[in-house]
CSV table of C-alpha atoms and ligand atoms in Angstrom, one decimal:
chain,number,residue,atom,x,y,z
A,77,UNK,CA,22.7,24.1,1.0
A,78,UNK,CA,21.1,23.9,-2.5
A,79,UNK,CA,17.4,24.4,-2.4
A,80,UNK,CA,15.5,21.2,-3.5
A,81,UNK,CA,12.8,21.2,-6.1
A,82,UNK,CA,9.4,20.3,-4.6
A,83,UNK,CA,8.1,16.7,-5.0
A,84,UNK,CA,4.6,17.0,-6.4
A,85,UNK,CA,2.3,14.4,-4.8
A,86,UNK,CA,-1.2,13.7,-6.2
A,87,UNK,CA,-3.7,12.2,-3.7
A,88,UNK,CA,-7.1,11.0,-4.8
A,89,UNK,CA,-9.9,10.8,-2.3
A,90,UNK,CA,-8.2,13.7,-0.5
A,91,UNK,CA,-11.3,14.7,1.5
A,92,UNK,CA,-11.9,11.1,2.7
A,93,UNK,CA,-10.9,9.5,6.0
A,94,UNK,CA,-7.5,8.3,4.9
A,95,UNK,CA,-6.9,11.6,3.1
A,96,UNK,CA,-7.6,13.5,6.2
A,97,UNK,CA,-5.1,11.5,8.2
A,98,UNK,CA,-2.5,11.5,5.4
A,99,UNK,CA,-2.2,14.9,3.9
A,100,UNK,CA,-0.9,16.6,7.1
A,101,UNK,CA,1.8,14.0,7.5
A,102,UNK,CA,3.0,14.5,3.9
A,103,UNK,CA,2.9,18.3,4.4
A,104,UNK,CA,4.8,18.1,7.7
A,105,UNK,CA,7.8,16.3,6.0
A,106,UNK,CA,7.2,12.8,7.5
A,107,UNK,CA,7.0,11.2,4.1
A,108,UNK,CA,9.9,12.8,2.1
A,109,UNK,CA,12.0,14.3,4.9
A,110,UNK,CA,12.3,17.5,6.9
A,111,UNK,CA,14.1,19.5,4.2
A,112,UNK,CA,12.1,18.3,1.1
A,113,UNK,CA,9.5,20.8,-0.2
A,114,UNK,CA,6.2,19.2,-1.3
A,115,UNK,CA,3.5,20.4,-3.7
A,116,UNK,CA,0.1,18.8,-3.1
A,117,UNK,CA,-2.4,18.0,-5.9
A,118,UNK,CA,-5.6,17.1,-4.1
A,119,UNK,CA,-8.1,15.1,-6.2
A,120,UNK,CA,-11.8,14.5,-5.4
A,121,UNK,CA,-15.0,13.8,-7.2
A,122,UNK,CA,-17.5,16.7,-7.5
A,123,UNK,CA,-19.5,15.8,-4.3
A,124,UNK,CA,-16.3,15.8,-2.3
A,125,UNK,CA,-15.1,19.2,-3.5
A,126,UNK,CA,-16.7,21.3,-0.7
A,127,UNK,CA,-15.2,19.1,2.0
A,128,UNK,CA,-11.9,19.2,0.1
A,129,UNK,CA,-11.9,23.0,0.3
A,130,UNK,CA,-12.2,22.7,4.1
A,131,UNK,CA,-9.2,20.3,4.2
A,132,UNK,CA,-7.2,22.7,2.0
A,133,UNK,CA,-8.1,25.5,4.4
A,134,UNK,CA,-6.8,23.5,7.3
A,135,UNK,CA,-3.6,22.7,5.5
A,136,UNK,CA,-3.2,26.5,4.9
A,137,UNK,CA,-3.8,27.1,8.6
A,138,UNK,CA,-1.0,24.8,9.6
A,139,UNK,CA,1.5,27.1,7.7
A,140,UNK,CA,3.7,24.1,6.9
A,141,UNK,CA,7.0,25.5,5.7
A,142,UNK,CA,7.6,22.7,3.3
A,143,UNK,CA,4.4,23.2,1.3
A,144,UNK,CA,4.9,25.1,-2.0
A,145,UNK,CA,1.4,25.0,-3.4
A,146,UNK,CA,-1.9,23.2,-3.1
A,147,UNK,CA,-4.1,22.3,-6.1
A,148,UNK,CA,-7.7,21.3,-5.5
A,149,UNK,CA,-9.5,19.6,-8.4
A,150,UNK,CA,-12.0,17.1,-9.7
A,151,UNK,CA,-10.2,17.0,-13.1
A,152,UNK,CA,-7.8,14.1,-13.5
A,153,UNK,CA,-5.6,15.9,-16.1
A,154,UNK,CA,-5.1,18.8,-13.7
A,155,UNK,CA,-4.7,16.6,-10.7
A,156,UNK,CA,-2.1,14.3,-12.1
A,157,UNK,CA,-0.3,17.1,-14.0
A,158,UNK,CA,3.5,16.8,-13.5
A,159,UNK,CA,3.2,14.7,-10.4
A,160,UNK,CA,6.1,12.6,-9.1
A,161,UNK,CA,4.0,10.4,-6.9
A,162,UNK,CA,0.3,9.4,-7.3
A,163,UNK,CA,-1.3,8.1,-4.1
A,164,UNK,CA,-4.5,6.4,-5.3
A,165,UNK,CA,-6.7,6.3,-2.2
A,166,UNK,CA,-10.0,7.6,-3.5
A,167,UNK,CA,-12.6,4.8,-3.8
A,168,UNK,CA,-15.4,3.3,-1.8
A,169,UNK,CA,-14.4,1.4,1.4
A,170,UNK,CA,-16.2,-1.9,2.3
A,171,UNK,CA,-18.9,-2.0,4.9
A,172,UNK,CA,-19.4,-4.7,7.5
A,173,UNK,CA,-20.3,-8.0,5.9
A,174,UNK,CA,-18.3,-7.4,2.7
A,175,UNK,CA,-15.0,-8.7,1.5
A,176,UNK,CA,-12.5,-6.3,-0.2
A,177,UNK,CA,-13.0,-8.2,-3.5
A,178,UNK,CA,-16.7,-7.3,-3.4
A,179,UNK,CA,-15.5,-3.7,-4.2
A,180,UNK,CA,-14.0,-4.8,-7.5
A,181,UNK,CA,-17.2,-4.0,-9.6
A,182,UNK,CA,-17.6,-0.6,-7.8
A,183,UNK,CA,-14.0,0.6,-7.7
A,184,UNK,CA,-12.2,-1.2,-10.6
A,185,UNK,CA,-13.3,1.2,-13.3
A,186,UNK,CA,-12.0,4.2,-11.4
A,187,UNK,CA,-8.5,3.0,-11.9
A,188,UNK,CA,-8.7,2.8,-15.7
A,189,UNK,CA,-9.3,6.6,-16.1
A,190,UNK,CA,-6.8,7.3,-13.4
A,191,UNK,CA,-4.1,5.1,-15.0
A,192,UNK,CA,-4.7,6.8,-18.4
A,193,UNK,CA,-4.5,10.3,-16.8
A,194,UNK,CA,-1.3,9.4,-15.0
A,195,UNK,CA,0.1,8.1,-18.3
A,196,UNK,CA,-0.8,11.3,-20.2
A,197,UNK,CA,-0.1,14.0,-17.6
A,198,UNK,CA,2.2,12.8,-14.8
A,199,UNK,CA,6.0,12.8,-15.1
A,200,UNK,CA,7.2,9.7,-16.9
A,201,UNK,CA,9.1,8.9,-13.7
A,202,UNK,CA,5.9,9.1,-11.6
A,203,UNK,CA,5.5,6.3,-9.0
A,204,UNK,CA,2.0,5.1,-8.1
A,205,UNK,CA,0.9,3.6,-4.8
A,206,UNK,CA,-2.6,2.1,-4.8
A,207,UNK,CA,-4.5,2.0,-1.5
A,208,UNK,CA,-8.1,1.9,-2.7
A,209,UNK,CA,-9.5,-1.7,-2.4
A,210,UNK,CA,-9.1,-4.3,-3.7
A,211,UNK,CA,-5.7,-2.6,-4.0
A,212,UNK,CA,-3.7,-5.3,-5.8
A,213,UNK,CA,-6.1,-5.7,-8.6
A,214,UNK,CA,-6.9,-1.9,-8.8
A,215,UNK,CA,-3.1,-1.4,-9.1
A,216,UNK,CA,-2.9,-3.9,-11.9
A,217,UNK,CA,-5.8,-2.1,-13.7
A,218,UNK,CA,-4.0,1.3,-13.3
A,219,UNK,CA,-0.8,-0.2,-14.5
A,220,UNK,CA,-2.4,-1.7,-17.6
A,221,UNK,CA,-4.1,1.6,-18.3
A,222,UNK,CA,-0.8,3.6,-18.1
A,223,UNK,CA,0.9,2.0,-21.1
A,224,UNK,CA,3.9,4.3,-21.2
A,225,UNK,CA,4.8,4.1,-17.5
A,226,UNK,CA,7.1,1.2,-16.5
A,227,UNK,CA,5.5,-1.5,-14.5
A,228,UNK,CA,8.2,-1.2,-11.9
A,229,UNK,CA,6.7,2.2,-10.9
A,230,UNK,CA,3.4,0.7,-9.6
A,231,UNK,CA,2.9,-0.5,-6.0
A,232,UNK,CA,-0.1,-1.5,-3.8
A,233,UNK,CA,-0.1,-1.4,-0.1
A,234,UNK,CA,0.4,-4.3,2.4
A,235,UNK,CA,2.5,-2.3,4.8
A,236,UNK,CA,-0.5,-1.9,7.1
A,237,UNK,CA,-0.7,-5.7,7.3
A,238,UNK,CA,3.1,-6.0,8.0
A,239,UNK,CA,2.7,-3.4,10.8
A,240,UNK,CA,-0.3,-5.2,12.2
A,241,UNK,CA,1.5,-8.6,12.1
A,242,UNK,CA,4.6,-7.1,13.9
A,243,UNK,CA,2.4,-5.8,16.7
A,244,UNK,CA,0.5,-9.0,17.2
A,245,UNK,CA,3.8,-10.9,17.5
A,246,UNK,CA,5.4,-8.3,19.8
A,247,UNK,CA,2.4,-8.4,22.1
A,248,UNK,CA,2.4,-12.2,22.2
A,249,UNK,CA,6.1,-12.3,23.0
A,250,UNK,CA,5.9,-9.4,25.5
A,251,UNK,CA,8.5,-7.3,23.7
A,252,UNK,CA,8.5,-3.8,22.1
A,253,UNK,CA,7.4,-3.9,18.5
A,254,UNK,CA,10.8,-2.6,17.3
A,255,UNK,CA,12.2,-6.0,18.3
A,256,UNK,CA,10.2,-7.7,15.5
A,257,UNK,CA,11.9,-7.8,12.1
A,258,UNK,CA,12.2,-9.7,8.8
A,259,UNK,CA,8.4,-10.1,8.6
A,260,UNK,CA,7.0,-10.2,5.0
A,261,UNK,CA,3.3,-10.4,4.3
A,262,UNK,CA,3.0,-12.3,1.0
A,263,UNK,CA,0.2,-12.3,-1.6
A,264,UNK,CA,-3.1,-10.4,-1.7
A,265,UNK,CA,-4.3,-7.6,0.6
A,266,UNK,CA,-7.2,-9.9,1.6
A,267,UNK,CA,-7.8,-12.6,4.3
A,268,UNK,CA,-5.7,-15.0,2.2
A,269,UNK,CA,-2.5,-12.9,2.7
A,270,UNK,CA,0.3,-14.8,4.4
A,271,UNK,CA,2.4,-13.1,7.2
A,272,UNK,CA,5.5,-15.4,7.1
A,273,UNK,CA,6.2,-16.0,10.8
A,274,UNK,CA,8.8,-18.7,9.9
A,275,UNK,CA,11.4,-16.1,8.7
A,276,UNK,CA,10.4,-13.5,11.3
A,277,UNK,CA,12.9,-12.6,14.0
A,278,UNK,CA,12.0,-11.4,17.5
A,279,UNK,CA,15.0,-9.8,19.2
A,280,UNK,CA,17.1,-11.5,16.5
A,281,UNK,CA,15.9,-15.0,17.4
A,282,UNK,CA,13.5,-17.0,15.3
A,283,UNK,CA,9.9,-16.0,16.0
A,284,UNK,CA,8.9,-19.7,16.0
A,285,UNK,CA,11.4,-20.3,18.9
A,286,UNK,CA,10.4,-17.2,20.9
A,287,UNK,CA,6.6,-17.9,20.5
A,288,UNK,CA,7.1,-21.7,20.8
A,289,UNK,CA,3.5,-22.4,19.6
A,290,UNK,CA,3.2,-23.1,15.9
A,291,UNK,CA,-0.5,-23.9,16.4
A,292,UNK,CA,-1.1,-20.4,17.7
A,293,UNK,CA,0.9,-18.9,14.9
A,294,UNK,CA,-1.1,-20.8,12.2
A,295,UNK,CA,-4.5,-20.8,13.8
A,296,UNK,CA,-4.7,-17.5,15.6
A,297,UNK,CA,-1.9,-15.1,14.4
A,298,UNK,CA,-2.4,-15.6,10.6
A,299,UNK,CA,-6.2,-15.2,10.7
A,300,UNK,CA,-6.0,-12.3,13.1
A,301,UNK,CA,-3.7,-10.4,10.7
A,302,UNK,CA,-5.9,-11.4,7.7
A,303,UNK,CA,-9.1,-10.3,9.4
A,304,UNK,CA,-7.8,-7.2,11.1
A,305,UNK,CA,-9.4,-4.8,8.6
A,306,UNK,CA,-12.7,-6.4,9.3
A,307,UNK,CA,-12.2,-6.2,13.1
A,308,UNK,CA,-11.5,-2.5,12.8
A,309,UNK,CA,-14.6,-1.9,10.7
A,310,UNK,CA,-16.7,-3.8,13.4
A,311,UNK,CA,-15.1,-1.8,16.2
A,312,UNK,CA,-15.0,1.6,14.6
A,313,UNK,CA,-18.0,1.4,12.3
A,314,UNK,CA,-15.6,2.6,9.6
A,315,UNK,CA,-12.5,1.2,7.9
A,316,UNK,CA,-9.0,1.9,9.2
A,317,UNK,CA,-7.9,5.4,8.4
A,318,UNK,CA,-5.1,6.7,10.6
A,319,UNK,CA,-3.2,3.4,10.6
A,320,UNK,CA,-3.7,3.1,6.8
A,321,UNK,CA,-2.4,6.7,6.3
A,322,UNK,CA,0.6,5.8,8.6
A,323,UNK,CA,1.3,2.7,6.3
A,324,UNK,CA,1.2,5.0,3.2
A,325,UNK,CA,3.8,7.2,4.9
A,326,UNK,CA,5.9,4.1,5.8
A,327,UNK,CA,5.6,2.6,2.3
A,328,UNK,CA,6.6,5.8,0.4
A,329,UNK,CA,9.4,6.7,2.8
A,330,UNK,CA,10.8,3.2,2.6
A,331,UNK,CA,10.6,3.2,-1.2
A,332,UNK,CA,12.5,6.5,-1.4
A,333,UNK,CA,15.2,5.8,1.2
A,334,UNK,CA,17.8,3.0,1.4
A,335,UNK,CA,16.3,0.2,3.4
A,336,UNK,CA,16.9,0.2,7.1
A,337,UNK,CA,17.0,-3.3,8.5
A,338,UNK,CA,16.0,-6.2,6.3
A,339,UNK,CA,13.0,-5.5,4.0
A,340,UNK,CA,9.4,-4.4,3.9
A,341,UNK,CA,6.3,-5.8,2.4
A,342,UNK,CA,5.1,-4.1,-0.8
A,343,UNK,CA,2.9,-5.4,-3.6
A,344,UNK,CA,4.8,-5.1,-6.9
A,345,UNK,CA,4.6,-6.4,-10.4
A,346,UNK,CA,5.7,-10.0,-10.3
A,347,UNK,CA,8.4,-11.3,-12.6
A,348,UNK,CA,7.8,-14.8,-11.3
A,349,UNK,CA,9.9,-14.5,-8.1
A,350,UNK,CA,9.4,-17.3,-5.6
A,351,UNK,CA,7.1,-19.1,-8.1
A,352,UNK,CA,4.5,-16.3,-8.1
A,353,UNK,CA,2.5,-16.0,-11.3
A,354,UNK,CA,4.2,-13.4,-13.5
A,355,UNK,CA,2.2,-10.3,-14.3
A,356,UNK,CA,0.1,-10.0,-11.1
A,357,UNK,CA,0.6,-7.3,-8.4
A,358,UNK,CA,1.5,-9.3,-5.3
A,359,UNK,CA,3.1,-8.7,-2.0
A,360,UNK,CA,6.8,-9.6,-1.6
A,361,UNK,CA,9.8,-8.6,0.5
A,362,UNK,CA,11.4,-5.4,-1.0
A,363,UNK,CA,14.6,-3.6,-0.3
A,364,UNK,CA,15.8,-0.3,-1.7
A,365,UNK,CA,19.5,0.3,-2.6
A,366,UNK,CA,21.6,3.4,-2.1
A,367,UNK,CA,20.6,4.9,-5.4
A,368,UNK,CA,16.9,4.3,-4.8
A,369,UNK,CA,16.2,1.2,-6.9
A,370,UNK,CA,14.0,-1.5,-5.4
A,371,UNK,CA,14.3,-5.2,-5.8
A,372,UNK,CA,12.6,-8.3,-4.4
A,373,UNK,CA,14.9,-9.9,-1.8
A,374,UNK,CA,16.3,-13.2,-2.9
A,375,UNK,CA,17.2,-16.3,-1.1
A,376,UNK,CA,14.4,-16.4,1.5
A,377,UNK,CA,13.6,-20.0,2.4
A,378,UNK,CA,9.9,-20.8,2.4
A,379,UNK,CA,8.4,-23.8,4.2
A,380,UNK,CA,5.9,-26.0,2.3
A,381,UNK,CA,3.1,-24.6,4.4
A,382,UNK,CA,4.2,-21.0,3.5
A,383,UNK,CA,4.4,-22.0,-0.2
A,384,UNK,CA,0.9,-23.4,-0.1
A,385,UNK,CA,-0.5,-20.3,1.6
A,386,UNK,CA,1.2,-17.9,-0.8
A,387,UNK,CA,0.1,-20.0,-3.8
A,388,UNK,CA,-3.5,-19.8,-2.6
A,389,UNK,CA,-3.4,-16.1,-2.2
A,390,UNK,CA,-1.8,-15.6,-5.6
A,391,UNK,CA,-4.5,-17.9,-7.1
A,392,UNK,CA,-7.1,-15.5,-5.7
A,393,UNK,CA,-5.3,-12.6,-7.4
A,394,UNK,CA,-5.4,-14.5,-10.7
A,395,UNK,CA,-9.2,-15.0,-10.2
A,396,UNK,CA,-9.7,-11.2,-9.3
A,397,UNK,CA,-7.7,-10.3,-12.4
A,398,UNK,CA,-9.9,-12.5,-14.6
A,399,UNK,CA,-13.1,-11.0,-13.2
A,400,UNK,CA,-11.9,-7.4,-13.4
A,401,UNK,CA,-10.4,-7.7,-16.8
A,402,UNK,CA,-13.5,-9.3,-18.3
A,403,UNK,CA,-15.7,-6.5,-16.8
A,404,UNK,CA,-13.4,-3.7,-18.0
A,405,UNK,CA,-12.5,-5.2,-21.4
A,406,UNK,CA,-8.8,-5.3,-20.6
A,407,UNK,CA,-6.4,-7.9,-21.9
A,408,UNK,CA,-3.8,-9.7,-19.9
B,743,NAD,P1,-13.7,7.3,2.5
B,743,NAD,O1,-15.0,6.9,1.9
B,743,NAD,O2,-13.6,8.0,3.8
B,743,NAD,O3,-13.0,8.3,1.4
B,743,NAD,C1,-12.9,8.0,0.1
B,743,NAD,C2,-12.8,9.3,-0.7
B,743,NAD,O4,-12.6,9.0,-2.0
B,743,NAD,C3,-14.2,10.1,-0.6
B,743,NAD,O5,-13.9,11.4,-0.2
B,743,NAD,C4,-14.7,10.1,-2.0
B,743,NAD,O6,-15.4,11.2,-2.4
B,743,NAD,C5,-13.4,9.9,-2.8
B,743,NAD,N1,-13.5,9.3,-4.1
B,743,NAD,C6,-14.4,8.3,-4.5
B,743,NAD,N2,-14.2,8.0,-5.8
B,743,NAD,C7,-13.2,8.8,-6.2
B,743,NAD,C8,-12.6,9.0,-7.5
B,743,NAD,N3,-13.0,8.3,-8.6
B,743,NAD,N4,-11.6,10.0,-7.6
B,743,NAD,C9,-11.2,10.7,-6.5
B,743,NAD,N5,-11.8,10.6,-5.3
B,743,NAD,C10,-12.8,9.6,-5.2
B,743,NAD,O7,-12.7,6.1,2.4
B,743,NAD,P2,-11.3,5.8,3.1
B,743,NAD,O8,-11.6,5.3,4.5
B,743,NAD,O9,-10.5,7.0,2.9
B,743,NAD,O10,-10.8,4.6,2.2
B,743,NAD,C11,-10.4,4.8,0.9
B,743,NAD,C12,-10.0,3.4,0.3
B,743,NAD,O11,-8.9,2.9,0.9
B,743,NAD,C13,-11.1,2.3,0.4
B,743,NAD,O12,-11.2,1.6,-0.8
B,743,NAD,C14,-10.6,1.4,1.5
B,743,NAD,O13,-11.1,0.1,1.4
B,743,NAD,C15,-9.1,1.5,1.2
B,743,NAD,N6,-8.2,1.1,2.3
B,743,NAD,C16,-7.1,0.3,1.9
B,743,NAD,C17,-6.2,-0.1,2.9
B,743,NAD,C18,-5.0,-0.9,2.5
B,743,NAD,O14,-4.3,-1.3,3.5
B,743,NAD,N7,-4.7,-1.1,1.3
B,743,NAD,C19,-6.4,0.3,4.2
B,743,NAD,C20,-7.5,1.1,4.6
B,743,NAD,C21,-8.4,1.4,3.6
B,744,LMR,C1,-7.8,-2.6,6.0
B,744,LMR,O1,-7.1,-3.6,5.9
B,744,LMR,O2,-8.1,-2.1,7.1
B,744,LMR,C2,-8.5,-2.0,4.8
B,744,LMR,O3,-8.1,-2.8,3.6
B,744,LMR,C3,-9.9,-1.8,4.9
B,744,LMR,C4,-10.7,-3.1,4.8
B,744,LMR,O4,-11.7,-3.1,4.1
B,744,LMR,O5,-10.3,-4.0,5.5
């Protein structure tokens, strides 16, 4: 068999909680497959470099056969050099009592410099997944700052919300989670996100028929999914890390392999699909074809309630964009 060239993956915040849960899964082949070599560019800020050294030592100690080399750096030009994927995790997580949007002023500016460095040093085909919150708007900031990289190569993460929503429905229906399909989380990765239970299937039947309780779906299920990040912070005293890393693996794997099943939720640059405001990064149902191109799935019927919820979440994204772009001097 022909030897594959390594995929070079840059990860920011590599010594943080998500980084620690993520790197070993990339290195073991769970993201790009069991015969795909990977090179890791681990990026931290200076105060994180000592801990990063320890993480890199542990990666060495795993003797992962797929890992070709590991770069440790606080320099963005070195960190993003020649990378195929940039996983932008590094940023401050919220604490109890905060909303994700409260992080805009703290984290937004990070993504200007990172977008510019990706533009100047990564491969032109580099794909970027933003995890650091508020991830939709941070992704938009990075995209605007990487003027030569096509907008289609920027993504933000709502797969954790999709996974959470599937499990909530599976538990309510008393079935294994693999029976839940066709579930798209729309909008912003914030409490306004809308997990569309109307189009969801449970064991191939309509979820609304299986659950048989629309009030529960609207008044318990939707807010539980929207507030799950907060509930984890309250329970753990720290924001979700292993489940977030798992969702990063799921997102990248499902953007790099033909879609199994129907679709998955990913925040992408809107061209106005389903009436979303063009130009924002918002969550929609995505499929990937046999040659690796993604597209928004067409023809999904949305109820008036769903349309209202999605519109409200996208309205919030327009507001976040306005605040962030004013702060950072970016133009729409
Ligand atoms: P953490 O505090 O444990 O780790 C963050 C790491 O990023 C730290 O090591 C820090 O030194 C580093 N860092 C900070 N600024 C950086 C910069 N400019 N460049 C490179 N590294 C930098 O946080 P965490 O739990 O790993 O969470 C990281 C982010 O992910 C937070 O913003 C959190 O809210 C977000 N998050 C998003 C989702 C999602 O579904 N989209 C899920 C969970 C967490
Ligand atoms: C999550 O959904 O768990 C993350 O976005 C962290 C948070 O602040 O909720």
